[in-house]
Amino acid sequence: GILTQILKEYCSALLKATEDESQPGMVNDLRLPVQHESIVSAMPLQERIVMSDAALQILDRQNHWNTKLAKNALEDLRKEIQTGECDMYVDEKDRVQRVLTIVALRLETQHGSVLAQIGKCQNGESSARCTYPG
């Protein structure tokens, strides 16, 4: 079922992240060199959506989503989850958290020219935009 698939993908992402980030002896049953959010963001989108939807359902049950503005914000969160722009989870203190994954990339030519920005992703749409610093 879906839980088996989520477990399989989570374990796969955890193993890969642990191999990529750790030095021998750093991994044990008490401490991992990676955070839960990093593991989830490395999983396939479909499993991330299912996990985030569970947190979103908890958020939806809370009383402060009664106004039209709040319902629109909740719908915006749903759209961000569906497009992979964010993930949501429940932390150890039972708070719903929204997580964004941000990737920074520095490109430099052999002559020292640097690209400061190579594109943007907004509302699930990506666009290329190469600009130099300054």
PDB file of C-alpha atoms in Angstrom:
ATOM      1  CA  GLY A   1       0.000   0.000   0.000  1.00  0.00           C
ATOM      2  CA  ILE A   2       0.899   3.675   0.152  1.00  0.00           C
ATOM      3  CA  LEU A   3       2.495   3.390   3.614  1.00  0.00           C
ATOM      4  CA  THR A   4       4.834   0.686   2.366  1.00  0.00           C
ATOM      5  CA  GLN A   5       5.804   2.871  -0.593  1.00  0.00           C
ATOM      6  CA  ILE A   6       6.422   5.897   1.677  1.00  0.00           C
ATOM      7  CA  LEU A   7       8.552   3.771   4.009  1.00  0.00           C
ATOM      8  CA  LYS A   8      10.553   2.380   1.086  1.00  0.00           C
ATOM      9  CA  GLU A   9      11.212   5.849  -0.376  1.00  0.00           C
ATOM     10  CA  TYR A  10      12.021   7.374   3.025  1.00  0.00           C
ATOM     11  CA  CYS A  11      14.509   4.598   3.795  1.00  0.00           C
ATOM     12  CA  SER A  12      16.081   4.947   0.362  1.00  0.00           C
ATOM     13  CA  ALA A  13      16.444   8.740   0.766  1.00  0.00           C
ATOM     14  CA  LEU A  14      17.776   8.300   4.313  1.00  0.00           C
ATOM     15  CA  LEU A  15      20.389   5.793   3.181  1.00  0.00           C
ATOM     16  CA  LYS A  16      21.532   8.001   0.303  1.00  0.00           C
ATOM     17  CA  ALA A  17      21.678  11.137   2.491  1.00  0.00           C
ATOM     18  CA  THR A  18      23.572   9.260   5.180  1.00  0.00           C
ATOM     19  CA  GLU A  19      26.096   7.942   2.653  1.00  0.00           C
ATOM     20  CA  ASP A  20      26.533  11.411   1.115  1.00  0.00           C
ATOM     21  CA  GLU A  21      26.841  13.372   4.365  1.00  0.00           C
ATOM     22  CA  SER A  22      28.546  11.127   6.843  1.00  0.00           C
ATOM     23  CA  GLN A  23      32.002  10.078   7.760  1.00  0.00           C
ATOM     24  CA  PRO A  24      32.668   6.577   9.070  1.00  0.00           C
ATOM     25  CA  GLY A  25      31.528   6.242  12.663  1.00  0.00           C
ATOM     26  CA  MET A  26      29.163   9.251  12.598  1.00  0.00           C
ATOM     27  CA  VAL A  27      26.005   7.162  12.138  1.00  0.00           C
ATOM     28  CA  ASN A  28      24.600   5.244  15.073  1.00  0.00           C
ATOM     29  CA  ASP A  29      21.204   4.422  16.550  1.00  0.00           C
ATOM     30  CA  LEU A  30      21.105   7.730  18.481  1.00  0.00           C
ATOM     31  CA  ARG A  31      22.339  10.264  15.944  1.00  0.00           C
ATOM     32  CA  LEU A  32      22.053  10.815  12.203  1.00  0.00           C
ATOM     33  CA  PRO A  33      24.107  13.346  10.235  1.00  0.00           C
ATOM     34  CA  VAL A  34      21.005  14.529   8.308  1.00  0.00           C
ATOM     35  CA  GLN A  35      17.695  16.118   9.289  1.00  0.00           C
ATOM     36  CA  HIS A  36      14.223  14.744   8.589  1.00  0.00           C
ATOM     37  CA  GLU A  37      13.410  17.685   6.291  1.00  0.00           C
ATOM     38  CA  SER A  38      16.412  16.913   4.081  1.00  0.00           C
ATOM     39  CA  ILE A  39      15.367  13.307   3.789  1.00  0.00           C
ATOM     40  CA  VAL A  40      11.771  14.152   2.850  1.00  0.00           C
ATOM     41  CA  SER A  41      12.817  16.720   0.242  1.00  0.00           C
ATOM     42  CA  ALA A  42      14.907  14.029  -1.493  1.00  0.00           C
ATOM     43  CA  MET A  43      11.920  11.693  -1.831  1.00  0.00           C
ATOM     44  CA  PRO A  44       9.764  11.410  -4.967  1.00  0.00           C
ATOM     45  CA  LEU A  45       7.014  14.042  -5.209  1.00  0.00           C
ATOM     46  CA  GLN A  46       4.074  11.637  -4.863  1.00  0.00           C
ATOM     47  CA  GLU A  47       5.237  10.337  -1.479  1.00  0.00           C
ATOM     48  CA  ARG A  48       6.045  13.888  -0.315  1.00  0.00           C
ATOM     49  CA  ILE A  49       2.500  14.945  -1.226  1.00  0.00           C
ATOM     50  CA  VAL A  50       0.945  12.125   0.803  1.00  0.00           C
ATOM     51  CA  MET A  51       3.107  12.945   3.832  1.00  0.00           C
ATOM     52  CA  SER A  52       2.394  16.681   3.558  1.00  0.00           C
ATOM     53  CA  ASP A  53      -1.343  16.120   3.121  1.00  0.00           C
ATOM     54  CA  ALA A  54      -1.467  14.406   6.509  1.00  0.00           C
ATOM     55  CA  ALA A  55       0.057  17.494   8.158  1.00  0.00           C
ATOM     56  CA  LEU A  56      -2.244  19.760   6.143  1.00  0.00           C
ATOM     57  CA  GLN A  57      -5.299  17.841   7.393  1.00  0.00           C
ATOM     58  CA  ILE A  58      -4.188  18.496  10.971  1.00  0.00           C
ATOM     59  CA  LEU A  59      -3.748  22.175  10.155  1.00  0.00           C
ATOM     60  CA  ASP A  60      -7.169  22.304   8.496  1.00  0.00           C
ATOM     61  CA  ARG A  61      -8.843  20.930  11.645  1.00  0.00           C
ATOM     62  CA  GLN A  62      -7.550  23.830  13.710  1.00  0.00           C
ATOM     63  CA  ASN A  63     -10.011  26.654  14.359  1.00  0.00           C
ATOM     64  CA  HIS A  64      -8.160  29.573  12.770  1.00  0.00           C
ATOM     65  CA  TRP A  65      -9.035  28.523   9.186  1.00  0.00           C
ATOM     66  CA  ASN A  66     -12.656  29.756   9.325  1.00  0.00           C
ATOM     67  CA  THR A  67     -12.351  33.000   7.349  1.00  0.00           C
ATOM     68  CA  LYS A  68     -12.354  33.225   3.549  1.00  0.00           C
ATOM     69  CA  LEU A  69      -8.829  34.675   3.601  1.00  0.00           C
ATOM     70  CA  ALA A  70      -7.600  31.763   5.715  1.00  0.00           C
ATOM     71  CA  LYS A  71      -9.307  29.217   3.439  1.00  0.00           C
ATOM     72  CA  ASN A  72      -7.521  30.818   0.460  1.00  0.00           C
ATOM     73  CA  ALA A  73      -4.191  30.518   2.305  1.00  0.00           C
ATOM     74  CA  LEU A  74      -4.915  26.859   3.015  1.00  0.00           C
ATOM     75  CA  GLU A  75      -5.686  26.289  -0.670  1.00  0.00           C
ATOM     76  CA  ASP A  76      -2.435  28.049  -1.614  1.00  0.00           C
ATOM     77  CA  LEU A  77      -0.563  25.634   0.673  1.00  0.00           C
ATOM     78  CA  ARG A  78      -2.276  22.707  -1.052  1.00  0.00           C
ATOM     79  CA  LYS A  79      -1.132  24.014  -4.446  1.00  0.00           C
ATOM     80  CA  GLU A  80       2.448  24.473  -3.204  1.00  0.00           C
ATOM     81  CA  ILE A  81       2.462  20.902  -1.925  1.00  0.00           C
ATOM     82  CA  GLN A  82       1.066  19.517  -5.198  1.00  0.00           C
ATOM     83  CA  THR A  83       3.730  21.304  -7.258  1.00  0.00           C
ATOM     84  CA  GLY A  84       6.548  20.319  -4.886  1.00  0.00           C
ATOM     85  CA  GLU A  85       7.290  23.919  -3.844  1.00  0.00           C
ATOM     86  CA  CYS A  86       7.007  23.024  -0.163  1.00  0.00           C
ATOM     87  CA  ASP A  87       6.585  20.114   2.213  1.00  0.00           C
ATOM     88  CA  MET A  88       4.713  20.058   5.500  1.00  0.00           C
ATOM     89  CA  TYR A  89       5.235  17.903   8.549  1.00  0.00           C
ATOM     90  CA  VAL A  90       4.347  17.714  12.225  1.00  0.00           C
ATOM     91  CA  ASP A  91       7.332  18.304  14.503  1.00  0.00           C
ATOM     92  CA  GLU A  92       8.124  16.676  17.836  1.00  0.00           C
ATOM     93  CA  LYS A  93       6.008  19.323  19.645  1.00  0.00           C
ATOM     94  CA  ASP A  94       2.949  18.588  17.442  1.00  0.00           C
ATOM     95  CA  ARG A  95       3.326  21.823  15.481  1.00  0.00           C
ATOM     96  CA  VAL A  96       2.693  21.797  11.739  1.00  0.00           C
ATOM     97  CA  GLN A  97       5.762  23.093   9.905  1.00  0.00           C
ATOM     98  CA  ARG A  98       6.161  24.273   6.305  1.00  0.00           C
ATOM     99  CA  VAL A  99       9.536  23.513   4.719  1.00  0.00           C
ATOM    100  CA  LEU A 100      11.014  24.993   1.557  1.00  0.00           C
ATOM    101  CA  THR A 101      14.042  23.513  -0.128  1.00  0.00           C
ATOM    102  CA  ILE A 102      16.397  26.146  -1.468  1.00  0.00           C
ATOM    103  CA  VAL A 103      19.345  25.298  -3.664  1.00  0.00           C
ATOM    104  CA  ALA A 104      22.206  27.745  -4.170  1.00  0.00           C
ATOM    105  CA  LEU A 105      24.526  27.268  -7.106  1.00  0.00           C
ATOM    106  CA  ARG A 106      27.660  29.224  -7.947  1.00  0.00           C
ATOM    107  CA  LEU A 107      28.834  29.117 -11.563  1.00  0.00           C
ATOM    108  CA  GLU A 108      32.194  30.584 -12.471  1.00  0.00           C
ATOM    109  CA  THR A 109      34.102  30.548 -15.742  1.00  0.00           C
ATOM    110  CA  GLN A 110      37.828  29.931 -15.958  1.00  0.00           C
ATOM    111  CA  HIS A 111      38.195  33.718 -16.358  1.00  0.00           C
ATOM    112  CA  GLY A 112      36.406  34.457 -13.078  1.00  0.00           C
ATOM    113  CA  SER A 113      32.999  35.545 -14.437  1.00  0.00           C
ATOM    114  CA  VAL A 114      30.209  34.519 -12.053  1.00  0.00           C
ATOM    115  CA  LEU A 115      26.509  34.009 -12.714  1.00  0.00           C
ATOM    116  CA  ALA A 116      24.537  35.349  -9.764  1.00  0.00           C
ATOM    117  CA  GLN A 117      21.165  33.962 -10.848  1.00  0.00           C
ATOM    118  CA  ILE A 118      20.284  31.363 -13.428  1.00  0.00           C
ATOM    119  CA  GLY A 119      16.506  31.271 -13.086  1.00  0.00           C
ATOM    120  CA  LYS A 120      13.406  31.606 -10.972  1.00  0.00           C
ATOM    121  CA  CYS A 121      10.646  29.272  -9.892  1.00  0.00           C
ATOM    122  CA  GLN A 122       7.388  30.950  -8.863  1.00  0.00           C
ATOM    123  CA  ASN A 123       3.959  29.391  -8.513  1.00  0.00           C
ATOM    124  CA  GLY A 124       5.237  26.141  -9.982  1.00  0.00           C
ATOM    125  CA  GLU A 125       6.544  27.878 -13.113  1.00  0.00           C
ATOM    126  CA  SER A 126      10.259  28.096 -13.806  1.00  0.00           C
ATOM    127  CA  SER A 127      11.927  30.656 -16.010  1.00  0.00           C
ATOM    128  CA  ALA A 128      15.533  31.129 -17.004  1.00  0.00           C
ATOM    129  CA  ARG A 129      17.120  34.450 -16.089  1.00  0.00           C
ATOM    130  CA  CYS A 130      20.881  34.739 -16.162  1.00  0.00           C
ATOM    131  CA  THR A 131      22.316  37.875 -14.574  1.00  0.00           C
ATOM    132  CA  TYR A 132      25.730  38.911 -13.354  1.00  0.00           C
ATOM    133  CA  PRO A 133      26.299  40.378  -9.892  1.00  0.00           C
ATOM    134  CA  GLY A 134      26.253  44.141  -9.446  1.00  0.00           C
TER     135      GLY A 134
END
